Short mmCIF file of C-alpha atoms and ligand atoms in Angstrom, two decimals:
data_model
loop_
_atom_site.label_atom_id
_atom_site.label_comp_id
_atom_site.label_asym_id
_atom_site.label_seq_id
_atom_site.Cartn_x
_atom_site.Cartn_y
_atom_site.Cartn_z
CA MET A 952 92.10 139.00 102.63
CA ASP A 953 93.51 141.50 105.10
CA ILE A 954 97.26 141.55 105.16
CA GLU A 955 98.63 143.98 107.68
CA TRP A 956 101.96 144.26 109.40
CA GLU A 957 104.41 146.87 110.47
CA ILE A 958 105.97 148.10 107.23
CA THR A 959 109.75 148.25 107.30
CA LEU A 960 111.87 149.43 104.44
CA SER A 961 113.95 146.53 103.26
CA GLU A 962 116.07 145.50 100.33
CA PRO A 963 114.02 143.10 98.21
CA VAL A 964 115.55 139.71 97.51
CA ILE A 965 114.35 136.39 96.12
CA ILE A 966 116.03 133.01 96.58
CA SER A 967 115.20 129.59 95.17
CA ASN A 968 116.80 126.15 95.33
CA TRP A 969 118.27 123.77 92.74
CA ASN A 970 119.06 124.62 89.16
CA HIS A 971 115.38 124.81 88.23
CA GLY A 972 115.03 127.56 90.85
CA LYS A 973 116.81 129.99 88.50
CA GLN A 974 113.56 130.22 86.58
CA ALA A 975 111.70 131.01 89.81
CA VAL A 976 114.20 133.74 90.71
CA THR A 977 114.09 135.33 87.25
CA THR A 978 110.30 135.26 87.14
CA GLY A 979 109.94 136.47 90.73
CA ILE A 980 112.37 139.37 90.36
CA GLY A 981 110.42 140.45 87.27
CA ILE A 982 107.29 140.64 89.42
CA LEU A 983 109.09 142.68 92.10
CA ARG A 984 110.43 145.03 89.44
CA LYS A 985 106.89 145.75 88.32
CA GLY A 986 105.93 146.57 91.91
CA GLY A 987 104.41 143.18 92.73
CA SER A 988 104.50 141.82 96.28
CA ALA A 989 106.63 139.01 97.72
CA LEU A 990 103.48 136.88 97.62
CA ASP A 991 103.02 137.48 93.88
CA ALA A 992 106.72 136.90 93.25
CA VAL A 993 106.82 133.56 95.09
CA GLU A 994 103.65 132.31 93.44
CA ALA A 995 104.71 133.31 89.92
CA GLY A 996 108.26 132.02 90.45
CA ILE A 997 107.04 128.61 91.58
CA CYS A 998 104.43 128.46 88.78
CA SER A 999 107.20 128.91 86.22
CA VAL A 1000 108.91 125.77 87.56
CA GLU A 1001 105.62 123.86 87.87
CA ASP A 1002 104.98 124.64 84.18
CA ASP A 1003 108.34 123.35 82.97
CA PRO A 1004 107.96 119.75 81.66
CA GLU A 1005 111.73 119.24 81.96
CA THR A 1006 111.61 119.47 85.76
CA HIS A 1007 110.68 115.98 86.84
CA SER A 1008 109.98 116.60 90.50
CA VAL A 1009 107.51 119.49 90.35
CA GLY A 1010 104.16 120.04 88.56
CA THR A 1011 104.02 119.24 84.83
CA GLY A 1012 106.55 116.52 84.05
CA GLY A 1013 106.65 115.22 87.63
CA ILE A 1014 107.08 111.46 88.08
CA PRO A 1015 103.83 109.85 89.18
CA ASN A 1016 103.08 107.77 92.25
CA ILE A 1017 103.27 103.98 92.16
CA GLU A 1018 99.91 103.79 90.41
CA GLY A 1019 100.88 106.20 87.64
CA VAL A 1020 99.04 109.22 89.03
CA VAL A 1021 100.85 112.56 89.42
CA GLU A 1022 99.99 113.81 92.91
CA LEU A 1023 100.98 117.41 93.62
CA ASP A 1024 101.79 119.03 96.95
CA ALA A 1025 102.44 122.70 97.68
CA SER A 1026 102.26 125.30 100.42
CA ILE A 1027 102.71 129.03 100.86
CA MET A 1028 103.06 131.20 103.96
CA ILE A 1029 103.27 134.92 104.77
CA GLY A 1030 105.66 135.31 107.69
CA ASN A 1031 104.40 138.72 108.83
CA THR A 1032 100.87 137.44 109.48
CA HIS A 1033 101.37 133.65 109.61
CA GLN A 1034 98.63 133.25 107.03
CA SER A 1035 99.19 130.01 105.16
CA GLY A 1036 97.65 127.65 102.65
CA ALA A 1037 98.49 124.16 101.45
CA VAL A 1038 97.30 121.35 99.21
CA THR A 1039 98.33 117.71 99.25
CA GLY A 1040 97.57 114.91 96.80
CA LEU A 1041 96.11 117.34 94.26
CA VAL A 1042 95.60 115.66 90.88
CA MET A 1043 94.71 116.81 87.35
CA THR A 1044 95.49 120.44 88.05
CA LYS A 1045 98.22 122.69 86.68
CA ASN A 1046 99.50 124.89 89.49
CA PRO A 1047 99.25 123.54 93.04
CA ILE A 1048 101.02 126.62 94.45
CA SER A 1049 98.24 128.85 93.11
CA VAL A 1050 95.61 126.55 94.62
CA ALA A 1051 97.52 126.70 97.94
CA ARG A 1052 97.40 130.50 97.75
CA LYS A 1053 93.64 130.36 97.17
CA VAL A 1054 93.28 128.08 100.21
CA MET A 1055 95.12 130.74 102.22
CA GLU A 1056 93.04 133.58 100.85
CA LEU A 1057 89.56 132.09 100.59
CA CYS A 1058 89.34 129.18 102.99
CA PRO A 1059 88.93 129.03 106.75
CA HIS A 1060 91.36 126.07 106.64
CA VAL A 1061 95.11 125.85 106.16
CA MET A 1062 95.33 122.61 104.17
CA LEU A 1063 93.11 120.68 101.77
CA SER A 1064 93.83 117.14 100.58
CA GLY A 1065 92.94 114.84 97.68
CA GLU A 1066 89.37 115.04 96.48
CA GLY A 1067 88.55 118.04 98.66
CA ALA A 1068 91.52 119.95 97.27
CA LEU A 1069 90.44 119.02 93.74
CA HIS A 1070 86.84 120.20 94.27
CA PHE A 1071 88.11 123.42 95.81
CA ALA A 1072 90.47 123.98 92.87
CA ARG A 1073 87.67 123.47 90.33
CA ALA A 1074 85.39 125.80 92.31
CA CYS A 1075 88.13 128.43 92.12
CA GLY A 1076 88.30 128.04 88.34
CA PHE A 1077 91.36 125.79 87.95
CA GLU A 1078 90.56 123.62 84.95
CA TYR A 1079 91.19 119.94 84.27
CA TYR A 1080 94.84 119.47 83.35
CA GLU A 1081 96.97 116.33 83.01
CA PRO A 1082 100.49 117.01 84.33
CA LEU A 1083 101.79 113.57 83.26
CA THR A 1084 104.18 113.85 80.30
CA PRO A 1085 105.29 110.98 78.01
CA TRP A 1086 108.82 111.15 79.46
CA ALA A 1087 107.53 110.90 83.04
CA LYS A 1088 105.29 107.98 82.08
CA ASP A 1089 108.27 106.10 80.57
CA ARG A 1090 110.35 106.81 83.65
CA TRP A 1091 107.51 105.56 85.83
CA GLU A 1092 107.42 102.30 83.85
CA ALA A 1093 111.17 101.88 84.27
CA LEU A 1094 111.02 102.60 88.01
CA ARG A 1095 108.16 100.16 88.50
CA LYS A 1096 110.30 97.45 86.89
CA LEU A 1097 113.20 98.35 89.15
CA LEU A 1098 110.91 98.27 92.15
CA PHE A 1099 109.62 94.89 91.10
CA SER A 1100 113.14 93.48 90.86
CA ALA A 1101 114.11 95.13 94.16
CA MET A 1102 111.33 93.08 95.74
CA LYS A 1103 113.36 90.01 94.82
CA ASN A 1104 110.47 88.29 93.15
CA GLU A 1105 108.57 88.03 96.41
CA ILE A 1106 105.48 88.54 94.32
CA SER A 1107 104.42 87.49 90.86
CA PHE A 1108 104.29 90.13 88.17
CA SER A 1109 100.53 89.59 87.84
CA GLN A 1110 100.20 90.76 91.44
CA PHE A 1111 102.25 93.76 90.51
CA THR A 1112 99.41 95.51 88.77
CA ALA A 1113 98.51 99.15 88.51
CA LYS A 1114 96.87 98.75 91.90
CA VAL A 1115 100.18 97.70 93.40
CA GLY A 1116 99.78 100.05 96.34
CA TYR A 1117 96.82 98.13 97.61
CA ASN A 1118 97.32 94.43 96.92
CA ILE A 1119 100.84 93.94 98.22
CA GLU A 1120 101.89 94.01 101.84
CA PRO A 1121 102.96 97.62 102.45
CA GLU A 1122 106.20 96.69 104.23
CA LYS A 1123 107.42 94.81 101.15
CA ILE A 1124 106.92 97.88 99.00
CA ALA A 1125 108.33 100.15 101.67
CA SER A 1126 111.58 98.23 101.97
CA ALA A 1127 111.94 98.01 98.18
CA LEU A 1128 111.34 101.77 97.88
CA GLU A 1129 113.89 102.45 100.62
CA LEU A 1130 116.40 100.31 98.72
CA LEU A 1131 115.83 102.26 95.51
CA ILE A 1132 116.20 105.60 97.28
CA LYS A 1133 119.42 104.46 98.98
CA SER A 1134 120.89 103.10 95.77
CA GLY A 1135 120.25 106.44 94.11
CA GLU A 1136 117.90 104.89 91.52
CA ILE A 1137 115.15 107.26 92.57
CA ARG A 1138 117.04 110.40 91.71
CA GLU A 1139 114.46 112.79 90.33
CA ALA A 1140 114.25 114.58 93.64
CA GLY A 1141 114.16 118.32 93.95
CA THR A 1142 111.30 120.28 95.36
CA VAL A 1143 111.22 123.91 94.30
CA GLY A 1144 111.40 126.21 97.32
CA THR A 1145 111.23 129.99 96.86
CA LEU A 1146 111.56 132.71 99.50
CA CYS A 1147 111.11 136.43 99.06
CA LEU A 1148 111.36 139.68 100.97
CA ASP A 1149 109.80 142.70 99.27
CA ALA A 1150 110.28 146.45 99.70
CA ASN A 1151 107.45 146.64 102.26
CA GLY A 1152 109.07 144.01 104.45
CA MET A 1153 106.64 141.25 103.44
CA ILE A 1154 108.29 137.85 103.92
CA VAL A 1155 106.93 134.85 102.01
CA ALA A 1156 107.91 131.19 101.68
CA GLY A 1157 106.54 128.71 99.14
CA THR A 1158 107.34 125.12 98.18
CA SER A 1159 105.99 122.74 95.53
CA THR A 1160 106.66 119.12 94.54
CA SER A 1161 105.26 116.09 92.75
CA GLY A 1162 106.74 114.07 95.62
CA LEU A 1163 109.20 111.22 95.55
CA PRO A 1164 108.90 109.18 92.35
CA ILE A 1165 106.63 106.12 92.65
CA HIS A 1166 105.58 106.97 96.20
CA LEU A 1167 102.63 105.17 97.74
CA PRO A 1168 99.28 106.72 96.88
CA GLY A 1169 98.27 109.30 99.44
CA ARG A 1170 101.80 109.96 100.71
CA VAL A 1171 102.02 113.52 102.00
CA ALA A 1172 105.18 115.34 100.95
CA ASP A 1173 106.87 117.73 103.37
CA SER A 1174 106.40 120.46 100.76
CA SER A 1175 102.74 120.76 101.71
CA VAL A 1176 103.34 120.68 105.46
CA ILE A 1177 103.61 124.09 107.12
CA GLY A 1178 106.53 123.99 109.54
CA ALA A 1179 108.21 121.10 107.71
CA GLY A 1180 108.73 121.95 104.02
CA THR A 1181 107.70 125.60 104.33
CA PHE A 1182 107.74 128.16 107.12
CA ALA A 1183 107.92 131.92 107.48
CA SER A 1184 107.79 134.26 110.46
CA GLU A 1185 108.23 137.98 111.15
CA SER A 1186 111.99 137.33 111.20
CA GLY A 1187 112.59 135.07 108.25
CA ALA A 1188 111.56 132.24 105.95
CA ALA A 1189 112.77 128.76 105.07
CA SER A 1190 112.07 125.91 102.66
CA SER A 1191 113.30 122.32 102.70
CA THR A 1192 113.99 119.71 100.04
CA GLY A 1193 115.04 116.07 100.09
CA ILE A 1194 113.42 112.99 101.57
CA GLY A 1195 110.34 114.56 103.11
CA GLU A 1196 109.83 112.04 105.87
CA TYR A 1197 112.89 113.39 107.72
CA VAL A 1198 111.84 116.97 107.09
CA ILE A 1199 108.39 116.34 108.56
CA ARG A 1200 109.69 114.43 111.59
CA HIS A 1201 112.04 117.29 112.48
CA THR A 1202 109.91 120.28 111.31
CA LEU A 1203 113.04 121.60 109.65
CA SER A 1204 111.83 124.86 108.12
CA ARG A 1205 110.24 125.94 111.39
CA LYS A 1206 113.46 125.15 113.21
CA ALA A 1207 115.55 127.21 110.82
CA CYS A 1208 113.15 130.16 111.32
CA ASP A 1209 113.40 129.79 115.10
CA TYR A 1210 117.20 130.00 114.90
CA ILE A 1211 116.90 133.10 112.71
CA GLU A 1212 114.62 134.65 115.31
CA GLU A 1213 117.26 133.94 117.96
CA GLY A 1214 119.81 135.86 115.88
CA SER A 1215 121.51 133.26 113.70
CA SER A 1216 122.30 134.17 110.11
CA PRO A 1217 120.25 132.23 107.52
CA THR A 1218 123.18 129.91 106.75
CA GLU A 1219 123.89 129.27 110.45
CA ALA A 1220 120.18 128.69 111.06
CA CYS A 1221 120.03 126.05 108.31
CA GLU A 1222 123.19 124.38 109.60
CA LYS A 1223 121.92 124.32 113.18
CA ALA A 1224 118.53 122.88 112.18
CA LEU A 1225 120.20 120.12 110.16
CA LEU A 1226 122.76 119.35 112.87
CA GLN A 1227 120.03 119.10 115.47
CA MET A 1228 118.28 116.55 113.27
CA LEU A 1229 121.54 114.59 112.83
CA LYS A 1230 121.99 114.46 116.60
CA ARG A 1231 118.62 112.78 116.90
CA GLU A 1232 118.55 110.54 113.89
CA ASN A 1233 120.93 109.00 111.39
CA VAL A 1234 120.09 110.54 108.00
CA PRO A 1235 121.50 108.49 105.14
CA HIS A 1236 119.72 110.63 102.54
CA PHE A 1237 120.01 114.07 101.02
CA ILE A 1238 118.26 116.99 102.75
CA GLY A 1239 118.64 120.67 101.77
CA LEU A 1240 117.46 123.88 103.40
CA ILE A 1241 117.38 127.50 102.24
CA ALA A 1242 116.50 130.54 104.34
CA LEU A 1243 116.32 134.33 104.39
CA ASN A 1244 115.97 136.91 107.14
CA ARG A 1245 114.15 140.23 107.41
CA ASN A 1246 117.35 142.14 106.62
CA GLY A 1247 117.55 140.44 103.25
CA ASN A 1248 120.39 138.07 104.09
CA VAL A 1249 120.09 134.61 102.54
CA GLY A 1250 121.73 131.22 103.01
CA GLY A 1251 121.42 127.48 102.85
CA ALA A 1252 122.98 124.20 103.96
CA CYS A 1253 122.51 120.49 103.36
CA ILE A 1254 123.16 116.96 104.49
CA SER A 1255 124.72 115.22 101.56
CA ASN A 1256 127.16 112.74 100.20
CA GLU A 1257 129.33 113.66 97.23
CA ALA A 1258 126.71 112.52 94.74
CA HIS A 1259 124.42 115.38 95.64
CA GLN A 1260 125.60 118.97 95.42
CA PHE A 1261 122.99 121.33 96.74
CA THR A 1262 122.82 124.61 94.87
CA PHE A 1263 120.63 127.64 95.27
CA GLN A 1264 120.56 131.12 93.77
CA TYR A 1265 119.31 134.53 94.68
CA GLN A 1266 118.86 137.95 93.15
CA ARG A 1267 118.53 141.36 94.78
CA LEU A 1268 116.41 144.04 93.20
CA SER A 1269 119.25 146.53 93.71
CA ASP A 1270 122.02 144.74 91.79
CA GLY A 1271 120.02 142.47 89.47
CA ASP A 1272 122.76 139.79 89.32
CA MET A 1273 122.02 136.09 89.72
CA HIS A 1274 124.19 134.87 92.61
CA GLU A 1275 124.76 131.12 92.55
CA VAL A 1276 125.80 129.28 95.68
CA THR A 1277 126.77 125.69 96.40
CA ALA A 1278 125.76 124.92 99.97
CA ASN A 1279 128.19 123.36 102.40
CA PRO A 1280 127.18 119.93 103.66
CA VAL A 1281 127.00 119.72 107.48
CA LYS A 1282 128.40 116.79 109.47
CA LEU A 1283 128.41 115.94 113.13
CA LYS A 1284 131.89 116.26 114.65
CA SER A 1285 133.12 112.78 115.54
N1 LIG B 440 110.72 116.85 99.56
C1 LIG B 440 110.10 116.14 98.47
C2 LIG B 440 109.32 114.98 99.00
O1 LIG B 440 109.70 114.35 99.95
C3 LIG B 440 111.04 115.64 97.46
C4 LIG B 440 112.11 116.54 96.98
O2 LIG B 440 112.53 117.47 97.62
O3 LIG B 440 112.58 116.26 95.93
O4 LIG B 440 108.34 114.64 98.39
#
């Protein structure tokens, strides 16, 4: 793959969201230290979170969909060239972010889904792997029971089989799922988003998730959608987390990058993108955004109630310290 852009000397930095993102930052900075690129750092950083069975919203250990299948979504983008790759609904595979990178590097397409993504992954040498852990399976069972009771016994339990996604009217499931999300019962949210600027000025964004717990089969998470969950340009990069439907509808990461291009700082860009969404739609859920610019400045913001504190962290190659930040929630002025 040809990767060419105007090389600028910049101060390398890597940023990742949520507590699990610390692992991504530590791994990624290690790659930069050894002379690796921003692309290598983002991929390796995200892989380290995908491989952690204690993170229940990404890769191994992720909570399955309503049928008990762990569906993985991921995307990666090089801002300098706009090259990008994504997979959605990838099953039985260990590292969706690495498959997304292969899509970017080897495929004439940007995004592969389901069976096609799986065949492509196997052709690239990614072996069969079951990301479902015993803990995630138990949690899935518990959430299915909650979902069943949230449906107020509108169906019999015998109808509520493993094929629940197909034999029940979708709106009944949808409203029960909405209820669980609102009540905070579905709380294992937390995409991993990682952004990096390297010493050659390469800017990369990557995002990975197992999607919202017990989602309907085939649901596409924002994390695999370029422009929504992930975006990078010549000026900056951004990654979103939270209820992906809002992120997709408002192409949040793209918006944050546009504001960066117009001169906003990364934090201002995230705030503006979120506020613009709030002006257009009531958002009763958590949404978080992180961003960086080509000068190596980083930032983030969120829409949140008190229950959700959005944290992110970053490390610069020059000082080596882990900087931890709690993002300010944005609100429309009344
Ligand atoms: N954005 C992810 C999704 O909607 C979830 C998350 O961030 O936790 O699938």
